[in-house]
PDB file of C-alpha atoms in Angstrom:
ATOM      1  CA  ASN A   1      53.675   5.827 161.443  1.00  0.00           C
ATOM      2  CA  ALA A   2      55.959   4.266 158.819  1.00  0.00           C
ATOM      3  CA  GLY A   3      53.708   1.279 157.976  1.00  0.00           C
ATOM      4  CA  VAL A   4      55.688  -1.614 156.490  1.00  0.00           C
ATOM      5  CA  THR A   5      59.343  -0.991 155.731  1.00  0.00           C
ATOM      6  CA  GLN A   6      61.722  -3.198 153.797  1.00  0.00           C
ATOM      7  CA  THR A   7      65.476  -3.072 153.377  1.00  0.00           C
ATOM      8  CA  PRO A   8      67.374  -3.118 151.141  1.00  0.00           C
ATOM      9  CA  LYS A   9      65.513  -1.795 148.082  1.00  0.00           C
ATOM     10  CA  PHE A  10      67.958  -3.432 145.671  1.00  0.00           C
ATOM     11  CA  GLN A  11      70.451  -6.250 146.088  1.00  0.00           C
ATOM     12  CA  VAL A  12      72.736  -8.206 143.795  1.00  0.00           C
ATOM     13  CA  LEU A  13      74.088 -11.544 145.000  1.00  0.00           C
ATOM     14  CA  LYS A  14      76.323 -14.185 143.546  1.00  0.00           C
ATOM     15  CA  THR A  15      75.126 -17.769 143.434  1.00  0.00           C
ATOM     16  CA  GLY A  16      75.698 -19.447 146.770  1.00  0.00           C
ATOM     17  CA  GLN A  17      75.784 -16.297 148.854  1.00  0.00           C
ATOM     18  CA  SER A  18      73.389 -15.837 151.747  1.00  0.00           C
ATOM     19  CA  MET A  19      71.562 -12.749 152.866  1.00  0.00           C
ATOM     20  CA  THR A  20      68.649 -11.495 154.930  1.00  0.00           C
ATOM     21  CA  LEU A  21      65.838  -9.283 153.677  1.00  0.00           C
ATOM     22  CA  GLN A  22      64.514  -7.140 156.457  1.00  0.00           C
ATOM     23  CA  CYS A  23      60.851  -6.341 157.096  1.00  0.00           C
ATOM     24  CA  ALA A  24      59.369  -4.305 159.922  1.00  0.00           C
ATOM     25  CA  GLN A  25      55.920  -2.924 160.699  1.00  0.00           C
ATOM     26  CA  ASP A  26      54.789  -0.484 163.348  1.00  0.00           C
ATOM     27  CA  MET A  27      51.043  -1.210 163.294  1.00  0.00           C
ATOM     28  CA  ASN A  28      51.099  -4.033 165.845  1.00  0.00           C
ATOM     29  CA  HIS A  29      49.795  -6.482 163.245  1.00  0.00           C
ATOM     30  CA  GLU A  30      49.837 -10.137 164.194  1.00  0.00           C
ATOM     31  CA  TYR A  31      49.954 -11.490 160.637  1.00  0.00           C
ATOM     32  CA  MET A  32      53.046 -10.976 158.475  1.00  0.00           C
ATOM     33  CA  SER A  33      54.020 -12.617 155.241  1.00  0.00           C
ATOM     34  CA  TRP A  34      56.561 -12.700 152.440  1.00  0.00           C
ATOM     35  CA  TYR A  35      55.706 -12.886 148.750  1.00  0.00           C
ATOM     36  CA  ARG A  36      57.776 -13.049 145.634  1.00  0.00           C
ATOM     37  CA  GLN A  37      56.557 -11.465 142.419  1.00  0.00           C
ATOM     38  CA  ASP A  38      57.677 -12.746 139.049  1.00  0.00           C
ATOM     39  CA  PRO A  39      56.413 -11.686 135.611  1.00  0.00           C
ATOM     40  CA  GLY A  40      53.208 -13.511 134.714  1.00  0.00           C
ATOM     41  CA  MET A  41      53.139 -15.369 138.044  1.00  0.00           C
ATOM     42  CA  GLY A  42      51.457 -12.797 140.255  1.00  0.00           C
ATOM     43  CA  LEU A  43      52.241 -12.952 143.955  1.00  0.00           C
ATOM     44  CA  ARG A  44      53.379 -16.240 145.445  1.00  0.00           C
ATOM     45  CA  LEU A  45      53.429 -16.750 149.187  1.00  0.00           C
ATOM     46  CA  ILE A  46      56.787 -17.843 150.609  1.00  0.00           C
ATOM     47  CA  HIS A  47      56.274 -17.884 154.389  1.00  0.00           C
ATOM     48  CA  TYR A  48      53.891 -16.344 156.847  1.00  0.00           C
ATOM     49  CA  SER A  49      53.499 -15.790 160.561  1.00  0.00           C
ATOM     50  CA  VAL A  50      50.462 -15.269 162.791  1.00  0.00           C
ATOM     51  CA  GLY A  51      52.450 -13.994 165.753  1.00  0.00           C
ATOM     52  CA  ALA A  52      55.803 -13.944 167.495  1.00  0.00           C
ATOM     53  CA  GLY A  53      57.313 -17.402 167.585  1.00  0.00           C
ATOM     54  CA  ILE A  54      54.881 -18.830 165.004  1.00  0.00           C
ATOM     55  CA  THR A  55      55.781 -19.283 161.357  1.00  0.00           C
ATOM     56  CA  ASP A  56      54.577 -21.524 158.562  1.00  0.00           C
ATOM     57  CA  GLN A  57      55.315 -22.299 154.938  1.00  0.00           C
ATOM     58  CA  GLY A  58      53.479 -20.872 151.998  1.00  0.00           C
ATOM     59  CA  GLU A  59      53.364 -21.949 148.389  1.00  0.00           C
ATOM     60  CA  VAL A  60      57.079 -21.601 147.546  1.00  0.00           C
ATOM     61  CA  PRO A  61      59.154 -21.960 150.749  1.00  0.00           C
ATOM     62  CA  ASN A  62      62.177 -23.884 149.439  1.00  0.00           C
ATOM     63  CA  GLY A  63      65.444 -21.996 149.793  1.00  0.00           C
ATOM     64  CA  TYR A  64      64.063 -19.513 152.313  1.00  0.00           C
ATOM     65  CA  ASN A  65      63.932 -19.353 156.090  1.00  0.00           C
ATOM     66  CA  VAL A  66      62.033 -17.034 158.389  1.00  0.00           C
ATOM     67  CA  SER A  67      61.774 -16.298 162.078  1.00  0.00           C
ATOM     68  CA  ARG A  68      59.500 -14.063 164.140  1.00  0.00           C
ATOM     69  CA  SER A  69      61.050 -13.105 167.439  1.00  0.00           C
ATOM     70  CA  THR A  70      59.025  -9.899 167.818  1.00  0.00           C
ATOM     71  CA  THR A  71      55.675  -8.657 166.569  1.00  0.00           C
ATOM     72  CA  GLU A  72      57.386  -5.930 164.557  1.00  0.00           C
ATOM     73  CA  ASP A  73      60.053  -7.830 162.597  1.00  0.00           C
ATOM     74  CA  PHE A  74      59.865 -10.668 160.097  1.00  0.00           C
ATOM     75  CA  PRO A  75      63.178 -11.209 158.280  1.00  0.00           C
ATOM     76  CA  LEU A  76      63.514 -13.496 155.263  1.00  0.00           C
ATOM     77  CA  ARG A  77      66.773 -15.419 154.890  1.00  0.00           C
ATOM     78  CA  LEU A  78      68.145 -16.793 151.661  1.00  0.00           C
ATOM     79  CA  LEU A  79      70.446 -19.599 152.695  1.00  0.00           C
ATOM     80  CA  SER A  80      72.318 -20.176 149.421  1.00  0.00           C
ATOM     81  CA  ALA A  81      71.135 -17.875 146.670  1.00  0.00           C
ATOM     82  CA  ALA A  82      70.280 -19.317 143.265  1.00  0.00           C
ATOM     83  CA  PRO A  83      69.466 -17.520 139.990  1.00  0.00           C
ATOM     84  CA  SER A  84      65.888 -18.851 140.296  1.00  0.00           C
ATOM     85  CA  GLN A  85      65.498 -16.595 143.334  1.00  0.00           C
ATOM     86  CA  THR A  86      65.914 -13.488 141.215  1.00  0.00           C
ATOM     87  CA  SER A  87      62.644 -11.705 141.898  1.00  0.00           C
ATOM     88  CA  VAL A  88      60.935  -8.821 143.628  1.00  0.00           C
ATOM     89  CA  TYR A  89      60.119  -9.605 147.237  1.00  0.00           C
ATOM     90  CA  PHE A  90      57.261  -8.035 149.164  1.00  0.00           C
ATOM     91  CA  CYS A  91      56.543  -8.135 152.844  1.00  0.00           C
ATOM     92  CA  ALA A  92      52.971  -7.605 154.017  1.00  0.00           C
ATOM     93  CA  SER A  93      51.179  -7.371 157.326  1.00  0.00           C
ATOM     94  CA  SER A  94      47.583  -7.348 158.507  1.00  0.00           C
ATOM     95  CA  PRO A  95      45.582  -7.595 161.701  1.00  0.00           C
ATOM     96  CA  LEU A  96      44.117 -11.016 162.425  1.00  0.00           C
ATOM     97  CA  ALA A  97      40.790  -9.587 163.536  1.00  0.00           C
ATOM     98  CA  GLY A  98      38.322  -7.964 161.206  1.00  0.00           C
ATOM     99  CA  THR A  99      39.366  -6.950 157.772  1.00  0.00           C
ATOM    100  CA  TYR A 100      42.419  -9.002 156.741  1.00  0.00           C
ATOM    101  CA  GLU A 101      43.417  -6.013 154.618  1.00  0.00           C
ATOM    102  CA  GLN A 102      47.048  -6.443 153.659  1.00  0.00           C
ATOM    103  CA  TYR A 103      49.565  -3.610 154.054  1.00  0.00           C
ATOM    104  CA  PHE A 104      52.533  -4.014 151.745  1.00  0.00           C
ATOM    105  CA  GLY A 105      56.081  -2.787 151.923  1.00  0.00           C
ATOM    106  CA  PRO A 106      57.772  -1.125 148.920  1.00  0.00           C
ATOM    107  CA  GLY A 107      59.607  -4.287 147.886  1.00  0.00           C
ATOM    108  CA  THR A 108      63.167  -5.528 147.484  1.00  0.00           C
ATOM    109  CA  ARG A 109      64.466  -6.223 143.985  1.00  0.00           C
ATOM    110  CA  LEU A 110      66.938  -9.098 144.180  1.00  0.00           C
ATOM    111  CA  THR A 111      69.201 -10.266 141.370  1.00  0.00           C
ATOM    112  CA  VAL A 112      71.234 -13.448 141.712  1.00  0.00           C
ATOM    113  CA  THR A 113      74.019 -13.891 139.179  1.00  0.00           C
TER     114      THR A 113
ATOM    115  CA  ALA B   1      41.067 -25.101 146.976  1.00  0.00           C
ATOM    116  CA  GLN B   2      40.243 -21.478 146.540  1.00  0.00           C
ATOM    117  CA  SER B   3      41.372 -19.698 143.406  1.00  0.00           C
ATOM    118  CA  VAL B   4      41.161 -16.275 141.842  1.00  0.00           C
ATOM    119  CA  THR B   5      41.107 -15.740 138.103  1.00  0.00           C
ATOM    120  CA  GLN B   6      41.835 -12.504 136.331  1.00  0.00           C
ATOM    121  CA  PRO B   7      41.280 -13.479 132.705  1.00  0.00           C
ATOM    122  CA  ASP B   8      42.882 -10.395 131.182  1.00  0.00           C
ATOM    123  CA  ILE B   9      46.667 -10.144 131.434  1.00  0.00           C
ATOM    124  CA  HIS B  10      46.729  -6.732 129.740  1.00  0.00           C
ATOM    125  CA  ILE B  11      44.022  -4.143 129.136  1.00  0.00           C
ATOM    126  CA  THR B  12      44.576  -1.070 126.984  1.00  0.00           C
ATOM    127  CA  VAL B  13      42.224   1.908 127.168  1.00  0.00           C
ATOM    128  CA  SER B  14      42.294   5.493 126.030  1.00  0.00           C
ATOM    129  CA  GLU B  15      42.378   8.236 128.598  1.00  0.00           C
ATOM    130  CA  GLY B  16      38.821   9.250 129.440  1.00  0.00           C
ATOM    131  CA  ALA B  17      37.348   5.903 128.455  1.00  0.00           C
ATOM    132  CA  SER B  18      35.571   3.610 130.880  1.00  0.00           C
ATOM    133  CA  LEU B  19      37.267   0.594 132.392  1.00  0.00           C
ATOM    134  CA  GLU B  20      36.227  -2.807 133.659  1.00  0.00           C
ATOM    135  CA  LEU B  21      38.681  -5.358 135.031  1.00  0.00           C
ATOM    136  CA  ARG B  22      37.343  -8.827 135.570  1.00  0.00           C
ATOM    137  CA  CYS B  23      37.806 -11.068 138.579  1.00  0.00           C
ATOM    138  CA  ASN B  24      36.246 -14.470 139.235  1.00  0.00           C
ATOM    139  CA  TYR B  25      36.817 -16.611 142.270  1.00  0.00           C
ATOM    140  CA  SER B  26      36.254 -20.190 143.247  1.00  0.00           C
ATOM    141  CA  TYR B  27      35.456 -20.669 146.897  1.00  0.00           C
ATOM    142  CA  GLY B  28      33.281 -22.742 149.190  1.00  0.00           C
ATOM    143  CA  ALA B  29      31.566 -19.719 150.677  1.00  0.00           C
ATOM    144  CA  THR B  30      31.567 -16.042 149.878  1.00  0.00           C
ATOM    145  CA  PRO B  31      34.985 -14.792 150.943  1.00  0.00           C
ATOM    146  CA  TYR B  32      36.175 -11.322 151.728  1.00  0.00           C
ATOM    147  CA  LEU B  33      37.019  -9.651 148.404  1.00  0.00           C
ATOM    148  CA  PHE B  34      39.677  -7.069 147.630  1.00  0.00           C
ATOM    149  CA  TRP B  35      41.218  -5.104 144.787  1.00  0.00           C
ATOM    150  CA  TYR B  36      44.785  -3.842 145.099  1.00  0.00           C
ATOM    151  CA  VAL B  37      46.759  -1.561 142.791  1.00  0.00           C
ATOM    152  CA  GLN B  38      50.494  -1.629 142.198  1.00  0.00           C
ATOM    153  CA  SER B  39      52.058   1.408 140.570  1.00  0.00           C
ATOM    154  CA  PRO B  40      55.397   0.837 138.806  1.00  0.00           C
ATOM    155  CA  GLY B  41      58.181   0.171 141.290  1.00  0.00           C
ATOM    156  CA  GLN B  42      55.828   0.289 144.264  1.00  0.00           C
ATOM    157  CA  GLY B  43      54.166  -2.085 146.662  1.00  0.00           C
ATOM    158  CA  LEU B  44      50.478  -2.939 146.540  1.00  0.00           C
ATOM    159  CA  GLN B  45      47.862  -0.545 147.872  1.00  0.00           C
ATOM    160  CA  LEU B  46      44.276  -1.398 148.748  1.00  0.00           C
ATOM    161  CA  LEU B  47      41.709   0.120 146.352  1.00  0.00           C
ATOM    162  CA  LEU B  48      38.555  -1.298 147.884  1.00  0.00           C
ATOM    163  CA  LYS B  49      37.094  -4.262 149.724  1.00  0.00           C
ATOM    164  CA  TYR B  50      33.807  -6.110 150.094  1.00  0.00           C
ATOM    165  CA  PHE B  51      32.738  -7.710 153.342  1.00  0.00           C
ATOM    166  CA  SER B  52      28.955  -7.635 153.377  1.00  0.00           C
ATOM    167  CA  GLY B  53      25.955  -5.476 152.609  1.00  0.00           C
ATOM    168  CA  ASP B  54      25.701  -3.344 149.500  1.00  0.00           C
ATOM    169  CA  THR B  55      27.180  -5.293 146.607  1.00  0.00           C
ATOM    170  CA  LEU B  56      28.452  -2.119 144.920  1.00  0.00           C
ATOM    171  CA  VAL B  57      31.547  -0.959 146.744  1.00  0.00           C
ATOM    172  CA  GLN B  58      33.233   2.407 146.368  1.00  0.00           C
ATOM    173  CA  GLY B  59      36.985   2.742 146.676  1.00  0.00           C
ATOM    174  CA  ILE B  60      39.736   5.278 146.374  1.00  0.00           C
ATOM    175  CA  LYS B  61      40.727   7.107 143.180  1.00  0.00           C
ATOM    176  CA  GLY B  62      37.183   6.884 141.767  1.00  0.00           C
ATOM    177  CA  PHE B  63      37.111   3.085 141.481  1.00  0.00           C
ATOM    178  CA  GLU B  64      34.149   0.876 142.291  1.00  0.00           C
ATOM    179  CA  ALA B  65      33.528  -2.850 142.213  1.00  0.00           C
ATOM    180  CA  GLU B  66      30.407  -4.956 142.109  1.00  0.00           C
ATOM    181  CA  PHE B  67      30.054  -8.297 143.848  1.00  0.00           C
ATOM    182  CA  LYS B  68      27.824 -10.760 141.993  1.00  0.00           C
ATOM    183  CA  ARG B  69      27.284 -13.901 144.012  1.00  0.00           C
ATOM    184  CA  SER B  70      25.577 -15.792 141.190  1.00  0.00           C
ATOM    185  CA  GLN B  71      28.595 -15.272 138.940  1.00  0.00           C
ATOM    186  CA  SER B  72      31.283 -15.507 141.663  1.00  0.00           C
ATOM    187  CA  SER B  73      32.641 -12.265 140.301  1.00  0.00           C
ATOM    188  CA  PHE B  74      33.997  -9.023 141.708  1.00  0.00           C
ATOM    189  CA  ASN B  75      34.706  -6.787 138.727  1.00  0.00           C
ATOM    190  CA  LEU B  76      36.466  -3.453 139.097  1.00  0.00           C
ATOM    191  CA  ARG B  77      35.183  -0.419 137.215  1.00  0.00           C
ATOM    192  CA  LYS B  78      36.006   3.206 136.624  1.00  0.00           C
ATOM    193  CA  PRO B  79      33.868   5.519 134.458  1.00  0.00           C
ATOM    194  CA  SER B  80      36.734   7.649 133.143  1.00  0.00           C
ATOM    195  CA  VAL B  81      40.352   6.518 133.216  1.00  0.00           C
ATOM    196  CA  HIS B  82      43.222   8.913 133.869  1.00  0.00           C
ATOM    197  CA  TRP B  83      46.791   8.399 132.641  1.00  0.00           C
ATOM    198  CA  SER B  84      47.877   7.992 136.270  1.00  0.00           C
ATOM    199  CA  ASP B  85      45.712   4.854 136.538  1.00  0.00           C
ATOM    200  CA  ALA B  86      48.258   2.911 134.476  1.00  0.00           C
ATOM    201  CA  ALA B  87      49.338   0.175 136.890  1.00  0.00           C
ATOM    202  CA  GLU B  88      48.994  -3.494 137.774  1.00  0.00           C
ATOM    203  CA  TYR B  89      45.707  -4.476 139.418  1.00  0.00           C
ATOM    204  CA  PHE B  90      45.271  -7.508 141.639  1.00  0.00           C
ATOM    205  CA  CYS B  91      42.073  -9.132 142.814  1.00  0.00           C
ATOM    206  CA  ALA B  92      42.303 -11.067 146.093  1.00  0.00           C
ATOM    207  CA  VAL B  93      40.086 -13.146 148.373  1.00  0.00           C
ATOM    208  CA  ALA B  94      40.390 -14.094 152.023  1.00  0.00           C
ATOM    209  CA  PRO B  95      38.398 -16.712 153.943  1.00  0.00           C
ATOM    210  CA  ARG B  96      35.697 -15.622 156.370  1.00  0.00           C
ATOM    211  CA  SER B  97      36.152 -18.587 158.658  1.00  0.00           C
ATOM    212  CA  GLY B  98      38.094 -21.767 159.217  1.00  0.00           C
ATOM    213  CA  GLY B  99      41.039 -20.242 161.072  1.00  0.00           C
ATOM    214  CA  SER B 100      42.986 -19.356 157.947  1.00  0.00           C
ATOM    215  CA  TYR B 101      43.931 -15.767 157.268  1.00  0.00           C
ATOM    216  CA  ILE B 102      45.864 -16.295 154.110  1.00  0.00           C
ATOM    217  CA  PRO B 103      44.635 -14.276 151.151  1.00  0.00           C
ATOM    218  CA  THR B 104      44.757 -15.660 147.619  1.00  0.00           C
ATOM    219  CA  PHE B 105      45.771 -13.256 144.867  1.00  0.00           C
ATOM    220  CA  GLY B 106      44.980 -13.339 141.185  1.00  0.00           C
ATOM    221  CA  ARG B 107      47.838 -13.067 138.717  1.00  0.00           C
ATOM    222  CA  GLY B 108      47.117  -9.433 137.995  1.00  0.00           C
ATOM    223  CA  THR B 109      45.939  -7.313 135.084  1.00  0.00           C
ATOM    224  CA  SER B 110      48.236  -4.694 133.620  1.00  0.00           C
ATOM    225  CA  LEU B 111      46.389  -1.520 132.629  1.00  0.00           C
ATOM    226  CA  ILE B 112      47.864   0.552 129.810  1.00  0.00           C
ATOM    227  CA  VAL B 113      46.416   4.008 129.231  1.00  0.00           C
ATOM    228  CA  HIS B 114      46.822   5.723 125.871  1.00  0.00           C
ATOM    229  CA  PRO B 115      46.651   9.521 125.712  1.00  0.00           C
TER     230      PRO B 115
END
């Protein structure tokens, strides 16, 4: 049982490049989400999903796309990277029934130059 | 809109001293309440949660938290801090009803432990 996995752990991009941050969970959780963490800002919700084929925007969705084709995977796409997207990105999952306890991945540290 | 306030950005304690981290929330009804810990370079891990019943909740690593409805607070405590407790601590709330599952996180409190 790996929990929530994220790849890569570190990434450096040039402005304008695109990339996909991968997130997978093996707990059969319906709810998955992406956060970015910046100093002094806490966790800000980018996008979330309550099941395969269903996604919605969070607090800071601009510049990011998501899709949810399976229960397990929830990739985050940066369409045209900007220095303002330099951050640490966390994926989280939780069951929809009961506790809403969030399970977090280890994070991806992204630098855009 | 719901909100979570952690009024202390940084807290410094000596090893062996007691600890209290504050959390206040603004919500229409009592939400589910959580404390998470983030060690350096790691993701967040659940410390404890409150759903109902006893307002004093025990968690992992010797932490406890007390829910006070009258003060809309859910403060985290530990009687004796260890150097390994140095980390970022996040309070979070989640709605009990209304079809929304999205938790709201506070901005975090950074705990510094002096030897």
